[in-house]
Structure formats: C-alpha cells, structure tokens
Short mmCIF file of C-alpha atoms in Angstrom, two decimals:
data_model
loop_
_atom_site.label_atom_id
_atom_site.label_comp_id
_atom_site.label_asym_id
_atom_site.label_seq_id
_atom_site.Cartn_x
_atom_site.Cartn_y
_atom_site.Cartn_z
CA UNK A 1 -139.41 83.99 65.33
CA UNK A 2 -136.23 83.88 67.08
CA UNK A 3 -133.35 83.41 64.46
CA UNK A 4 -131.24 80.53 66.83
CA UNK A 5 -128.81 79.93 64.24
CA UNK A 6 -128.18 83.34 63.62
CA UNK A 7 -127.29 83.85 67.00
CA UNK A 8 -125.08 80.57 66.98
CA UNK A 9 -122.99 81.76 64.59
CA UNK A 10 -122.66 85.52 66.35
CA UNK A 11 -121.72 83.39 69.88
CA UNK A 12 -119.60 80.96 67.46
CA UNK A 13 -117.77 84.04 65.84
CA UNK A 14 -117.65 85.96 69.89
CA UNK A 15 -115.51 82.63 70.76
CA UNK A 16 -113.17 82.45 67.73
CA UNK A 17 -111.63 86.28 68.20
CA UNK A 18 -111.78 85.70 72.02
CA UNK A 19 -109.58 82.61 70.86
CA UNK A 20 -107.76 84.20 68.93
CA UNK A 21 -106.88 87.58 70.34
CA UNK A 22 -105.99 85.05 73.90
CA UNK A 23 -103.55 83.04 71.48
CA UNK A 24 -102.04 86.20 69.96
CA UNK A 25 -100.78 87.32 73.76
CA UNK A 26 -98.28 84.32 74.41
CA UNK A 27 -97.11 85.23 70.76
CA UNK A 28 -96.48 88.57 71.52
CA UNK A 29 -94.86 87.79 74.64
CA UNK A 30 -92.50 85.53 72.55
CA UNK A 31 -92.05 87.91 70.04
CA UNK A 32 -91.44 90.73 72.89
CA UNK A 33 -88.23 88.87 74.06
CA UNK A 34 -86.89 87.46 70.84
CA UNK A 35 -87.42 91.05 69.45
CA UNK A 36 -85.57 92.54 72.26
CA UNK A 37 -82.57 89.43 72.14
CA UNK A 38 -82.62 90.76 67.96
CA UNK A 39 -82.36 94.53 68.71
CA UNK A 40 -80.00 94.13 71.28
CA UNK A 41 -77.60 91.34 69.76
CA UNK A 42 -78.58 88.41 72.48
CA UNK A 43 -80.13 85.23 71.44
CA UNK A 44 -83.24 85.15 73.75
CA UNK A 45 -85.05 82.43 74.84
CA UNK A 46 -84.11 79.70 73.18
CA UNK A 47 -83.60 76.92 75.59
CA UNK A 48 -86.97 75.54 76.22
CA UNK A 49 -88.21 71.99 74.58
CA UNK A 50 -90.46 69.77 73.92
CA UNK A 51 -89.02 66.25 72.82
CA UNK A 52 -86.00 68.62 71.52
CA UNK A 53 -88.50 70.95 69.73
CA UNK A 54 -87.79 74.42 70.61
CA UNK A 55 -89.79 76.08 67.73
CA UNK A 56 -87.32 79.30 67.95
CA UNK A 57 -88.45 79.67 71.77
CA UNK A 58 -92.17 79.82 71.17
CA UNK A 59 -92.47 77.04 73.74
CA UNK A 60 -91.15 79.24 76.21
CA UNK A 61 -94.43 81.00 77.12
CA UNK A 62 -96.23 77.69 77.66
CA UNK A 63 -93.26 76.58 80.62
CA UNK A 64 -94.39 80.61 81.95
CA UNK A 65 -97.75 79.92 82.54
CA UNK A 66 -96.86 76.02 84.18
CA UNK A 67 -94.54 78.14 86.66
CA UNK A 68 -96.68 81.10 86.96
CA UNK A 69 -99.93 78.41 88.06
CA UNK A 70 -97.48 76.67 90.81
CA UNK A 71 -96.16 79.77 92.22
CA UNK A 72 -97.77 80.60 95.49
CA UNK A 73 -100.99 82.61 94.83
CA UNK A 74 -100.38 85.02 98.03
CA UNK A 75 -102.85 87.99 99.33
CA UNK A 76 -100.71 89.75 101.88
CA UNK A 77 -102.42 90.30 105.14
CA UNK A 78 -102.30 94.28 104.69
CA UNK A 79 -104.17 94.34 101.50
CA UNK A 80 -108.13 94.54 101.03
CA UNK A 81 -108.24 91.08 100.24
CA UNK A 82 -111.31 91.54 98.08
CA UNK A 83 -110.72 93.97 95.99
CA UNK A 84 -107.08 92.72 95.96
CA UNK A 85 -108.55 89.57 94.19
CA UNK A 86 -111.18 91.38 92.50
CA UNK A 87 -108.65 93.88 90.54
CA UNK A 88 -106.87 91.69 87.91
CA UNK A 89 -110.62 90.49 86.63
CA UNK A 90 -111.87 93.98 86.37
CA UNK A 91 -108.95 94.80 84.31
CA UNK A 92 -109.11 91.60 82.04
CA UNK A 93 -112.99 92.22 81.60
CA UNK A 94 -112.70 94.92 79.54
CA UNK A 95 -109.50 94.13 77.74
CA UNK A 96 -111.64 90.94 76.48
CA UNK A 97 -114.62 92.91 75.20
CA UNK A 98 -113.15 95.85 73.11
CA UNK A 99 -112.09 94.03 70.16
CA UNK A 100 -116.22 92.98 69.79
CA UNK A 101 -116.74 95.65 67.36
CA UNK A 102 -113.95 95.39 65.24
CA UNK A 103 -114.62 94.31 61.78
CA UNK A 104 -111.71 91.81 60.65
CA UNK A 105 -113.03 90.89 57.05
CA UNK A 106 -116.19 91.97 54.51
CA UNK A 107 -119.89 90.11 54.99
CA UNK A 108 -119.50 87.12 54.24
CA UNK A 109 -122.41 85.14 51.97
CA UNK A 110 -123.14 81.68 52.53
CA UNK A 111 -126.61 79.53 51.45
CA UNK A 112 -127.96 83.28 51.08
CA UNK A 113 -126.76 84.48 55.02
CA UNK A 114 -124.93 87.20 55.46
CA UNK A 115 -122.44 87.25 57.74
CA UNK A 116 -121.21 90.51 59.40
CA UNK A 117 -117.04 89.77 59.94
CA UNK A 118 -117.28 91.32 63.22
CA UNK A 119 -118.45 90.12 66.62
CA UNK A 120 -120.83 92.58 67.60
CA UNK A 121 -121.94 95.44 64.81
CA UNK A 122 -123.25 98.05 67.31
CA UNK A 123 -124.52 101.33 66.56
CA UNK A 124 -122.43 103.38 68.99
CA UNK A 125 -119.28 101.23 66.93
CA UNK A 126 -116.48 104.03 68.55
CA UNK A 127 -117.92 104.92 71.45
CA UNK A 128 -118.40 101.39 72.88
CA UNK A 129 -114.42 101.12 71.99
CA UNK A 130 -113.64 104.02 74.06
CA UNK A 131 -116.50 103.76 76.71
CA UNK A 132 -114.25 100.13 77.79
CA UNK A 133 -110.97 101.12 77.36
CA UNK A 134 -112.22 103.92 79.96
CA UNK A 135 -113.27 101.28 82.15
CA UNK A 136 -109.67 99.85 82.53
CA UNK A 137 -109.01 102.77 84.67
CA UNK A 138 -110.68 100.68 87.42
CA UNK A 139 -108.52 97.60 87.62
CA UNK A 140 -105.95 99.25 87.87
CA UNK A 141 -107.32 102.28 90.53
CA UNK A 142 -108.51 98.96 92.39
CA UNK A 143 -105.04 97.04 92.22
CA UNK A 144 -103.56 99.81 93.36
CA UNK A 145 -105.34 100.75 96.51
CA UNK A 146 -106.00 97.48 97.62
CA UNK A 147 -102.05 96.57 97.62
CA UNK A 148 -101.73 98.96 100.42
CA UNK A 149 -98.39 99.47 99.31
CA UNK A 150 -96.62 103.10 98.69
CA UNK A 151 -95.19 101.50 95.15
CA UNK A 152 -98.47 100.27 93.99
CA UNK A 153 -100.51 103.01 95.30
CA UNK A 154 -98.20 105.71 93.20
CA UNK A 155 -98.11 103.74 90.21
CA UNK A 156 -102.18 103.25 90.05
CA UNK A 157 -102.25 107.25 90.45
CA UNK A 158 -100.05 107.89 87.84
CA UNK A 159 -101.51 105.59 85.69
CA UNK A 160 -104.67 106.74 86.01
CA UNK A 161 -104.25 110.16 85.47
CA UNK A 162 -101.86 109.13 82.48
CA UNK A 163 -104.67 107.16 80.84
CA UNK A 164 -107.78 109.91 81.52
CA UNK A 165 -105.02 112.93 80.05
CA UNK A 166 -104.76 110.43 76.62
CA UNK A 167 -108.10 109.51 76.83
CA UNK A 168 -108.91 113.25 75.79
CA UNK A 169 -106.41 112.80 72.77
CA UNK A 170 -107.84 109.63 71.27
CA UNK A 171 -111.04 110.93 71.33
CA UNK A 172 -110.42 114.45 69.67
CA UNK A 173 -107.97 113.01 67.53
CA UNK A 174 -110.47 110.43 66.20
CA UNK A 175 -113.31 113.06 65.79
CA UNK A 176 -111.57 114.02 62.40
CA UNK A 177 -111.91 110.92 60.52
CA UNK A 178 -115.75 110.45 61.75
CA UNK A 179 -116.23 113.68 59.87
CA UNK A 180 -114.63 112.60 56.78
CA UNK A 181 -116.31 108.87 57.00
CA UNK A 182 -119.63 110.19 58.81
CA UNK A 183 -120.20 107.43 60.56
CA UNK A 184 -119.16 105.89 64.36
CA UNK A 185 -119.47 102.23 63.29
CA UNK A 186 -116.03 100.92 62.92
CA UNK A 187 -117.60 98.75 59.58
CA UNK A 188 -118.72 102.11 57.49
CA UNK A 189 -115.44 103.56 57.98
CA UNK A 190 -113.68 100.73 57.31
CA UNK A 191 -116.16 100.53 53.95
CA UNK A 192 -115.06 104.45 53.43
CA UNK A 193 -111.30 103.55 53.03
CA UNK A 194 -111.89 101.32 49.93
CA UNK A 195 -112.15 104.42 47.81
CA UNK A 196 -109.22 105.92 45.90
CA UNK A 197 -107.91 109.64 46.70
CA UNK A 198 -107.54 111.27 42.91
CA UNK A 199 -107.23 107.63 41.16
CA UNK A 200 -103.83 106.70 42.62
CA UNK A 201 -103.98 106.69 46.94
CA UNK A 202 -105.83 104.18 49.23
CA UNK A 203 -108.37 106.66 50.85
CA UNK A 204 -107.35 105.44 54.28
CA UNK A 205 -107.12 107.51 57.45
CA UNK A 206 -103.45 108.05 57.27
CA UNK A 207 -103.58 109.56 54.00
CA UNK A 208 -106.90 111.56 55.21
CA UNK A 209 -105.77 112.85 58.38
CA UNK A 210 -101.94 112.22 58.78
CA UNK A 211 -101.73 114.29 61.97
CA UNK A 212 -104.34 112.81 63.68
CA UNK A 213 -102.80 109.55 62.91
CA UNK A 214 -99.48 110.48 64.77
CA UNK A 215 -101.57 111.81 67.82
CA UNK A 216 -103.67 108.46 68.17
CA UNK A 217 -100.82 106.37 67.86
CA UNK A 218 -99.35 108.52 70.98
CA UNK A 219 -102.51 108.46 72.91
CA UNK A 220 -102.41 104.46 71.98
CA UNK A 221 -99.13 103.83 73.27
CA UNK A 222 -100.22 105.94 76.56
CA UNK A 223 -103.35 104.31 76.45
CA UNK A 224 -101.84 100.78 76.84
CA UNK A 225 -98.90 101.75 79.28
CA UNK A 226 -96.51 100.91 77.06
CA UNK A 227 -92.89 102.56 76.46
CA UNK A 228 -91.93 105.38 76.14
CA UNK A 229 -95.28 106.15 77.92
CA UNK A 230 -94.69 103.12 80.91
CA UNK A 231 -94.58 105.60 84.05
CA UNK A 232 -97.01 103.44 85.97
CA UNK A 233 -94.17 100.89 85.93
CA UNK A 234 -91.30 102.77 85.62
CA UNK A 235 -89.15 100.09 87.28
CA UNK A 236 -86.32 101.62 88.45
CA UNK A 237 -88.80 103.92 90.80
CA UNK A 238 -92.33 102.06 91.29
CA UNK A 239 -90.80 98.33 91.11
CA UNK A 240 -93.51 97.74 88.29
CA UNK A 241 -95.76 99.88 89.99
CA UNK A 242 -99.57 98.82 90.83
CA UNK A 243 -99.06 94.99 90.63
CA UNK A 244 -95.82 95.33 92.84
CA UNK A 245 -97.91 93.05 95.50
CA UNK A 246 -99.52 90.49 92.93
CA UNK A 247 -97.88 87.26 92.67
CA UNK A 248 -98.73 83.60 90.82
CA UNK A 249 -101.15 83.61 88.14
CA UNK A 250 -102.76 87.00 89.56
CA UNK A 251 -99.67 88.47 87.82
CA UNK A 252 -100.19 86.82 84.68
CA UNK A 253 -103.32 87.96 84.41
CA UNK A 254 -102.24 91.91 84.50
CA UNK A 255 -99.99 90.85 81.59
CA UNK A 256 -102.24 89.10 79.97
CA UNK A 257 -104.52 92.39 79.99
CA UNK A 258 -101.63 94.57 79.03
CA UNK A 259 -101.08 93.24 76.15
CA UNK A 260 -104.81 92.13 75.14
CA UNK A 261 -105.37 95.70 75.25
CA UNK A 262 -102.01 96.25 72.90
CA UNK A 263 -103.85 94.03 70.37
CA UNK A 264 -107.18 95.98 70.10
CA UNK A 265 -105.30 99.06 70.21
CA UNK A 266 -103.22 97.57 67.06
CA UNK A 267 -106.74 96.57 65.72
CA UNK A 268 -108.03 100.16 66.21
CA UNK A 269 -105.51 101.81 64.62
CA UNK A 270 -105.50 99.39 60.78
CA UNK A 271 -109.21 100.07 60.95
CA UNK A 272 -108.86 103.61 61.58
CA UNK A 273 -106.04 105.11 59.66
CA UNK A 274 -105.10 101.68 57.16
CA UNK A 275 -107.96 100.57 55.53
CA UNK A 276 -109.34 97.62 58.08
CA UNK A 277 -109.30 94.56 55.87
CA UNK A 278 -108.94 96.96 52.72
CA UNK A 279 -106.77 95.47 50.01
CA UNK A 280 -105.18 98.39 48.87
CA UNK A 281 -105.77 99.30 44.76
CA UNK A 282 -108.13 95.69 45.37
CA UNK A 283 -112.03 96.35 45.35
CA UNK A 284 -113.74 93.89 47.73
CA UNK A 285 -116.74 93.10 45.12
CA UNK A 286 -114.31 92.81 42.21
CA UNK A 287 -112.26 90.26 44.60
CA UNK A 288 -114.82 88.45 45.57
CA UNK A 289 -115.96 87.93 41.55
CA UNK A 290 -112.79 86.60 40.62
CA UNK A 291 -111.67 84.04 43.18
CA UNK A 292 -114.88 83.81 45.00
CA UNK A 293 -116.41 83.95 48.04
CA UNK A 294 -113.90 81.97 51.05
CA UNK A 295 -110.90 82.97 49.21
CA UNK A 296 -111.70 86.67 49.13
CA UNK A 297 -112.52 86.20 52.89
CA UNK A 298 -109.12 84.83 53.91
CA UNK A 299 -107.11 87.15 52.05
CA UNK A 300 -108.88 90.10 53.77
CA UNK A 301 -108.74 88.46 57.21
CA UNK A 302 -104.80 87.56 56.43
CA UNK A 303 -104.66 91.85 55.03
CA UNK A 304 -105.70 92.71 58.02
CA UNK A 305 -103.86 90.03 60.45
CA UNK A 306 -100.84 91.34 58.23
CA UNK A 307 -101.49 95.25 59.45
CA UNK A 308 -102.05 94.26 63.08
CA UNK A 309 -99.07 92.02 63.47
CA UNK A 310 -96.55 95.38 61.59
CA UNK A 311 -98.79 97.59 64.59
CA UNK A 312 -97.64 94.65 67.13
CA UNK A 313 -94.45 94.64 65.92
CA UNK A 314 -93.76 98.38 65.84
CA UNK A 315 -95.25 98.02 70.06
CA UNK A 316 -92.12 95.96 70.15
CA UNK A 317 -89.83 98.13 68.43
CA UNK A 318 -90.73 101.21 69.90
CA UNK A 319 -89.83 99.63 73.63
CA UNK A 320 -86.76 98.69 72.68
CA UNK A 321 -85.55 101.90 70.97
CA UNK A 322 -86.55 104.78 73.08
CA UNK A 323 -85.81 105.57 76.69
CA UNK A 324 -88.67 106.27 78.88
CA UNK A 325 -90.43 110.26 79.08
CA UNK A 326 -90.32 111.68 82.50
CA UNK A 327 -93.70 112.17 84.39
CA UNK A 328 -93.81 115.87 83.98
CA UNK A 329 -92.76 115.10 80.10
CA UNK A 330 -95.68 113.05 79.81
CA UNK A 331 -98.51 115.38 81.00
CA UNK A 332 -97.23 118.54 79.36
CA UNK A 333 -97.09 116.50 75.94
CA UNK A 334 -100.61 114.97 76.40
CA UNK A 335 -102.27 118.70 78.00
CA UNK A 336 -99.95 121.03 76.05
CA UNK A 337 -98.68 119.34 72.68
CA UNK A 338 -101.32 116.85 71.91
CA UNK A 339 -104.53 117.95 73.23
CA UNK A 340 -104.18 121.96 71.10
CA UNK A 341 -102.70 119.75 68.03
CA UNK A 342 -106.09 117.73 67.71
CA UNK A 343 -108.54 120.61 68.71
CA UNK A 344 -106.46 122.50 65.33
CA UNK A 345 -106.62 119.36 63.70
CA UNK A 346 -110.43 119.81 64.32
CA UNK A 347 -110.50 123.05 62.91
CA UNK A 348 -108.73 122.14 59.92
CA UNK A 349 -110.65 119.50 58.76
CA UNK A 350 -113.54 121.45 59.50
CA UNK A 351 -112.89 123.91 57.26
CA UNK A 352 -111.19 121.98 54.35
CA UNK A 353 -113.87 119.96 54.00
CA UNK A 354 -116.66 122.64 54.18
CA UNK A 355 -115.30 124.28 51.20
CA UNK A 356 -114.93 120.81 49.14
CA UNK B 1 -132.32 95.36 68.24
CA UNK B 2 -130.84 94.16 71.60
CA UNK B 3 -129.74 90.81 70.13
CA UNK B 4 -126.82 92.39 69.11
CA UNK B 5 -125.78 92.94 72.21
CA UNK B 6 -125.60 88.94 73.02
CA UNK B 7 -122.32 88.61 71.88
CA UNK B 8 -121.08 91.29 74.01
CA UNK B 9 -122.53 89.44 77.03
CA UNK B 10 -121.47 86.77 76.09
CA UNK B 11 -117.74 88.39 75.95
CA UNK B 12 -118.08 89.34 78.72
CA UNK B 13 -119.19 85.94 80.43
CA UNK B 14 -116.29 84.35 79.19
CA UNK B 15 -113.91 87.23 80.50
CA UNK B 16 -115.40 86.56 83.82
CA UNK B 17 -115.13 82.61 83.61
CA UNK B 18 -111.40 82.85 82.20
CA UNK B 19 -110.95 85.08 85.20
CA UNK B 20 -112.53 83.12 87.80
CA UNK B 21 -111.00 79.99 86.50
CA UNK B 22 -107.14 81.42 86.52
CA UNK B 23 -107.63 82.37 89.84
CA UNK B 24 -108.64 79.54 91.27
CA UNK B 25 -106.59 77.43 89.60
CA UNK B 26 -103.54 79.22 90.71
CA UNK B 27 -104.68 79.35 94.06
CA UNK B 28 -105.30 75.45 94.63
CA UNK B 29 -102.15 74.54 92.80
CA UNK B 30 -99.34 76.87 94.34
CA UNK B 31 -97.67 76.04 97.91
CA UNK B 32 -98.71 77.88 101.33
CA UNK B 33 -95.36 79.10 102.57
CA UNK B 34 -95.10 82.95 103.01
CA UNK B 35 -97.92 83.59 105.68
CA UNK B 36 -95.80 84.11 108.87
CA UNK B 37 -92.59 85.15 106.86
CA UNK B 38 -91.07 88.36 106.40
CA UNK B 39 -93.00 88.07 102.70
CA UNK B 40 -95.91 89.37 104.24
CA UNK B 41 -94.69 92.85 104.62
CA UNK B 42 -95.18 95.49 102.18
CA UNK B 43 -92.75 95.11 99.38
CA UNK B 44 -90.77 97.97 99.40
CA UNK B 45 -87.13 96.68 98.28
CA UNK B 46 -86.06 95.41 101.51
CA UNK B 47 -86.43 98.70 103.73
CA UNK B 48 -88.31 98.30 106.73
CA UNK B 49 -92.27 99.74 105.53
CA UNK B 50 -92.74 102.59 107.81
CA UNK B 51 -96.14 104.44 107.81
CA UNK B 52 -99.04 103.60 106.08
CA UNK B 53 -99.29 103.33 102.18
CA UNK B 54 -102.39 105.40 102.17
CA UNK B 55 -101.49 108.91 102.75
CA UNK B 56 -102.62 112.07 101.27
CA UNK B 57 -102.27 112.57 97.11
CA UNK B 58 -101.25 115.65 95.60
CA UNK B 59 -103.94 118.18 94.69
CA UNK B 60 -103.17 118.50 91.19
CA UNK B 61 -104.16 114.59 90.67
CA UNK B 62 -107.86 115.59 91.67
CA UNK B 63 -107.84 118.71 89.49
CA UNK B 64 -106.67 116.77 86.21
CA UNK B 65 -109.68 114.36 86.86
CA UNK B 66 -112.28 117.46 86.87
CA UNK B 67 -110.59 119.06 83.66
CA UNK B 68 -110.77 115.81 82.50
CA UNK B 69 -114.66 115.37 82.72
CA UNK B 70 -114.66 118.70 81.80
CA UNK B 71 -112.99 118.19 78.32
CA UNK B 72 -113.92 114.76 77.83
CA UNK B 73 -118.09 115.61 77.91
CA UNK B 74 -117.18 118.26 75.10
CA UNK B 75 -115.81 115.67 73.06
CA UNK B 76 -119.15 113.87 73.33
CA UNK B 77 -120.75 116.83 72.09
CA UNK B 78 -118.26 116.57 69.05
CA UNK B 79 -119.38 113.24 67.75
CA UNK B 80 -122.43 113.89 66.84
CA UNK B 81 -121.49 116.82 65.07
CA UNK B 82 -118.52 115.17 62.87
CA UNK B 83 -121.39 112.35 61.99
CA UNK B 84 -124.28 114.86 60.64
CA UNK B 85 -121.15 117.63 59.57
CA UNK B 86 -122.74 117.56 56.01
CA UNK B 87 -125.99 117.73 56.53
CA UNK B 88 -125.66 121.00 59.18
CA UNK B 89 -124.12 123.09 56.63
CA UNK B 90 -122.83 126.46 57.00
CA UNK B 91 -125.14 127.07 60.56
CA UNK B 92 -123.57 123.74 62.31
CA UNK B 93 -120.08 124.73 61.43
CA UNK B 94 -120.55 127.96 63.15
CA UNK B 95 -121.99 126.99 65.91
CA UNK B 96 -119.41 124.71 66.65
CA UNK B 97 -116.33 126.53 65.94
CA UNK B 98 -118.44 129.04 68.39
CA UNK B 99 -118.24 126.14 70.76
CA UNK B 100 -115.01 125.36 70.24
CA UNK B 101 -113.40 128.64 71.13
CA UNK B 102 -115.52 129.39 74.24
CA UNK B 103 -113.62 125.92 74.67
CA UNK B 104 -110.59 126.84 73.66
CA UNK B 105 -111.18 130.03 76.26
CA UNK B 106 -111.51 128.02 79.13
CA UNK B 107 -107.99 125.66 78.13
CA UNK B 108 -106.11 129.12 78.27
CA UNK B 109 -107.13 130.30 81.26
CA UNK B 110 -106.23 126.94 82.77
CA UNK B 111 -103.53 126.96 81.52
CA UNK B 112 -102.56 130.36 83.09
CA UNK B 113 -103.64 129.30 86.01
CA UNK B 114 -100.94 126.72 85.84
CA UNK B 115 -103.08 123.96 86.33
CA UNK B 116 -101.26 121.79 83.90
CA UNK B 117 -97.84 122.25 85.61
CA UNK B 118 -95.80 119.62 86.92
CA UNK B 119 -92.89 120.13 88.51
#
C-alpha cells in the first residue's frame, strides 16, 4: 500500500527548506552590505521604505529584485543563445538540491509517525552532497563559453579548475570524520556528535579532527567562490568574470546560486564539525522528556539555525577582512598545502584510531 | 526504497520551475532597447573587442582536470574504507596505507614534473 501521507509530508517538508533556504539569500544579501557598511564605518543601505518602514534596510533587497525584473533581459547577438539562457538554471539546479540531505532537527514523533528532520535521508548521505556541488561546475563552464566574451570565458576556466583542485580537499578532508562516525549519512554522524569526549567535550568534528576542519572550511570558501578564494570574479581583472555578459534577472539568478550554495556549505560544515542540531552538554532523549516533543524540536532547529547563521556570518566577515590570493597562490595552496595536509590527516587518524 | 528519492525530484522540479519562471518573467517585463546599439558588443570595458573570445587555453588547465579524475576516483576508493575501517582490522589498514603511498608516489613525481606550477 502506498503510504500517500507519508509522502505528503516528505514533499511538504522538500517545500519548507526550499522556502526557507530561498528566504535566507535576500537576508544574506542584506546582511552582506550592512556587514560591510559595519566593518568599514559606513551606514549601508538604509534608505529604502515602505510607508516609512525601513526595517534597518532589509527592504532593500525586495526594491533589487523589482529593478533587477524591469531591467532589459538582453542575449547579445555573439553568444550561443541557448546555452546562454540555459546556464544560470543549470547552476541554480543544483544549488537548490544539496541541502536535501541535511538533517536540521531529531525525528520527530507525532500520532505514532516518525518524522525524519531532513528532506531526503539517502543512503549515499555525503556523496549525493558532493556528487551536486560537482555538478555546479557546469553552469558555470556553460555561462562562460556561451558569453563569447574573453572576460567570461577566463573567469569560467579559472573557476572551474579552482572548484575541481578544492573538490579533492573536501573530499579527503571529510574522509577522516566518516572513519571516526562510520557512516556517510549526514543523520548518523550528526547522531555520533551527541556523545561526550572524556565526560567534559561535545564529541563534534572540530574537537575530533581539528585539522580537517580548517581544510574544509578552505575548500568551502573555494568551493563557493567566495573571498579570499573569488578569482573567477576578481573584478579588477575579469569584470566579475563568467556572468560579465548576463544582465536583468539572469544576473540575479547567478547570485541567487552563489549564495544558496554559501548556505548549504554553512549547513555542511555545523553538521560536520559542530554537532548538526546537537545541543551541546543537552541529550536529545533527555530534552525531549522534559519539555516534550515540539519544544525539543524548535530548540534544535533554532541550535542549528543559530550555527549556520555564525557560519553565514563568518562568509561575511571573512570578505571583508582579507584581500584576495593571487591565482598561482590559490592552486599551490589547494595542490601543495591542502591536498598533502589531508592525505597526513588520513594517516593520522588512521593510525590513532587503530590503536584505540 | 526509491521513494526516497521523490523529494529530490521533486527539488529538483521546483529548481527548474523557479528557473523557468524568473526567466521569463524578466524577459516579458524589461524594455527592448540595446539590439542595434553599441551594447551588443562584447563587454570588454569600452575597448574595441578585437579577435574572437574563443582562442586556445593553456595546457596546464587540461592537465589539472586529468590529475583531477585521477585523485578524485581514489578518494572514492577511500569512503568505503573509512565506513567499514573497524571491521577490516589490521589487513584493511595495510592495504590501504599500501594504497595510499603508491598514491602518494604518483603526487611526487607530479609534482617534479612541475605539473602543479603556475607561474
């Protein structure tokens, strides 16, 4: 028998992050340039109202998207004007799937269903994660080449061989925690980091595997083109590199992806290396006995809301702090620094936790 | 069972129809102005565009891709490995670490080969 509500409530849930993780972007856009206005002593955007309600500037995103739909939506005559509209979709494809297999609170039990806090628990769990964010590659390939422009062209080539160099270091640097969790599903390990280390630390991955923590967050911030890893754009010598020719909402779209992909990468590294929706020194069971069941549920979902929005916020920070790495910089820390670091981070582990 | 892989489709639906819809939106509302402008050029900060975009790329990009399918297949071997890492026991953590530096091998010699040189 088919179970239809069970898979109402698994499409319900699919809708509700998509919601959510789409809200989170004009947010972060807000909180992007207010953040930068703070760290560099400027006010920001601060002008925009509705009936005289500013809300700090957080209407300012909603007047960006009314100019960015009436801007003229323009496919210049030189470009492969298929895969020139095609692009921006393949990149906001994937950026809208990855979160799916994050798990964002414990099961939840209602009238005797349980129900898994995650939108999709798949087997693979990991590998999904990093079998889309490998897909990205393709957007932006695509956006590239189809520009016909020298700019564009140069910044999808960098880009591409920026993201397939840290590709290799999220993936070895995350090998070491799926030893000491021994599992890929993102739920077990988050389930693994509810332990304490001798009585006193969370187990989480950052107390686990500090180094490998470091190296992901690199590879993350490579990952997600974002500073002081933001070569494809590198304004001052690509323009902003392979959307150069993209104009209107088409635009939009490649920011909207951008920083999509900065929220699952946030999301990936709390459930990794910071417990998930772990309350640290808090037992989920022992929660869930003393203020019952919805309560427990909303204090792990805001736990782990809390986590993501430091990660967001640290996104933010870390733009507005350091200068950019030059391109030769970049590859020789991803092939020469990073890349030995994890495979000895590897060993390490390896043999540590043979002989425990 | 499959089924959990409806949501993902599902996902993936939506990307598409949020896609779709942006894009056409955005093209029915904005004006038609640029066509027989100088906008239609190549953007390229105001120069004059000379030559076409799509010339030859540097042989190093193509040799990072293969030592990237290279590396990246070995790190499929390794998650299996970290998952059953208890239950293979002394043998399995030989035989990888056996792996590992044939691996490790290979990254020297490309590296002396200078294949991971930029200049």
């Amino acid at each position: 028998m088919t179970d239809w509500t069970g898979i109402g409530i698994s499409l319900l849930k699919a809708f509700l992050v998509f919601f959510g993780v789409v809200n989170v972007v004009p947010i972060l856009v807000w909180a992007e340039r207010r953040g930068s206005a703070f760290i560099q002593h400027r006010l920001g955007p601060n002008r925009v109202n509705i009936a005289g309600i500013t809300l700090f500037g957080l209407v300012q995103p909603l007047a960006d998207v009314v100019k960015f739909i009436w801007k003229e939506d323009y496919v210049p005559s030189h470009a492969n004007r298929a895969f020139y509209v095609l692009a921006p979709v393949m990149l906001l494809i994937p950026a809208a799937m990855t979160f799916a297999v994050i798990p964002f609170a414990d099961d939840l039990v209602i009238a005797g269903r349980t129900i898994k806090m995650q939108v999709a628990d798949l087997n693979v769990g990991i590998l999904y994660v990093f079998a889309l964010t490998s897909l990205a590659v393709y957007g932006i390939v695509l956006a590239g080449w189809s520009s016909n422009n020298k700019y564009s062209l140069l910044g999808a080539i960098r880009s591409s061989a920026q993201m397939i160099s840290y590709e290799l270091a999220l993936g070895l640097s995350v090998v070491g925690i799926l030893m000491i969790y021994a599992s890929v599903q993102l739920d077990d390990i988050v389930r693994g980091q509810g332990e304490l280390l001798f009585g006193i630390l969370p187990k989480w991955g950052v107390v686990t595997q500090p180094v490998a923590f470091f190296l992901f967050l690199a590879a993350i911030f490579a990952e997600s083109n974002r500073l002081p890893f933001d070569l494809p754009e590198a304004e001052n010598e690509l323009v902003v590199g392979y959307h150069t020719e993209y104009s209107a909402m088409k635009f939009a779209i490649f920011f909207m992806a951008e920083y999509m992909a900065m929220v699952t990468g946030a999301m990936l590294i709390v459930t990794l290396f910071f417990g998930g929706w772990q309350i640290p020194w808090v037992e989920s069971a022992e929660l869930k006995a003393t203020v019952g069941e919805i309560p427990a549920f909303l204090l792990q979902l805001g736990a782990f809301s809390a986590k993501v929005l430091f990660f967001l916020w640290l996104f933010i920070w870390v733009r507005w702090t350091l200068p950019r790495f030059r391109y030769d910089q970049l590859m020789r820390l991803g092939w020469k620094a990073i890349l030995p670091l994890a495979l000895a981070n590897l060993f390490v582990t390896g043999i540590v936790l043979y002989f425990t | 069972m499959l089924t959990e892989y409806l949501p993902i489709v599902f996902l993936l639906f939506v990307g598409l129809v949020v896609g779709g819809v942006i894009i056409v939106l955005s093209w029915r509302m904005g004006p038609r102005t640029r066509a027989l402008s100088i906008g239609d050029s190549p953007y390229e900060c105001g120069l004059v565009p000379t030559g076409d975009a799509r010339s030859r790329v540097d042989v190093k990009f193509y040799i990072l891709a293969m030592l990237f399918i290279l590396f990246d297949v070995e790190i499929v071997f390794l998650f299996p490995w970290a998952i059953m890492f208890d239950a293979l026991g002394t043998l399995g953590i030989l035989v990888m670490f056996e792996f590992l530096v044939i691996l490790l091998v290979g990254y020297a010699y490309v590296w002396r080969k200078g294949a991971l040189e930029w200049d």
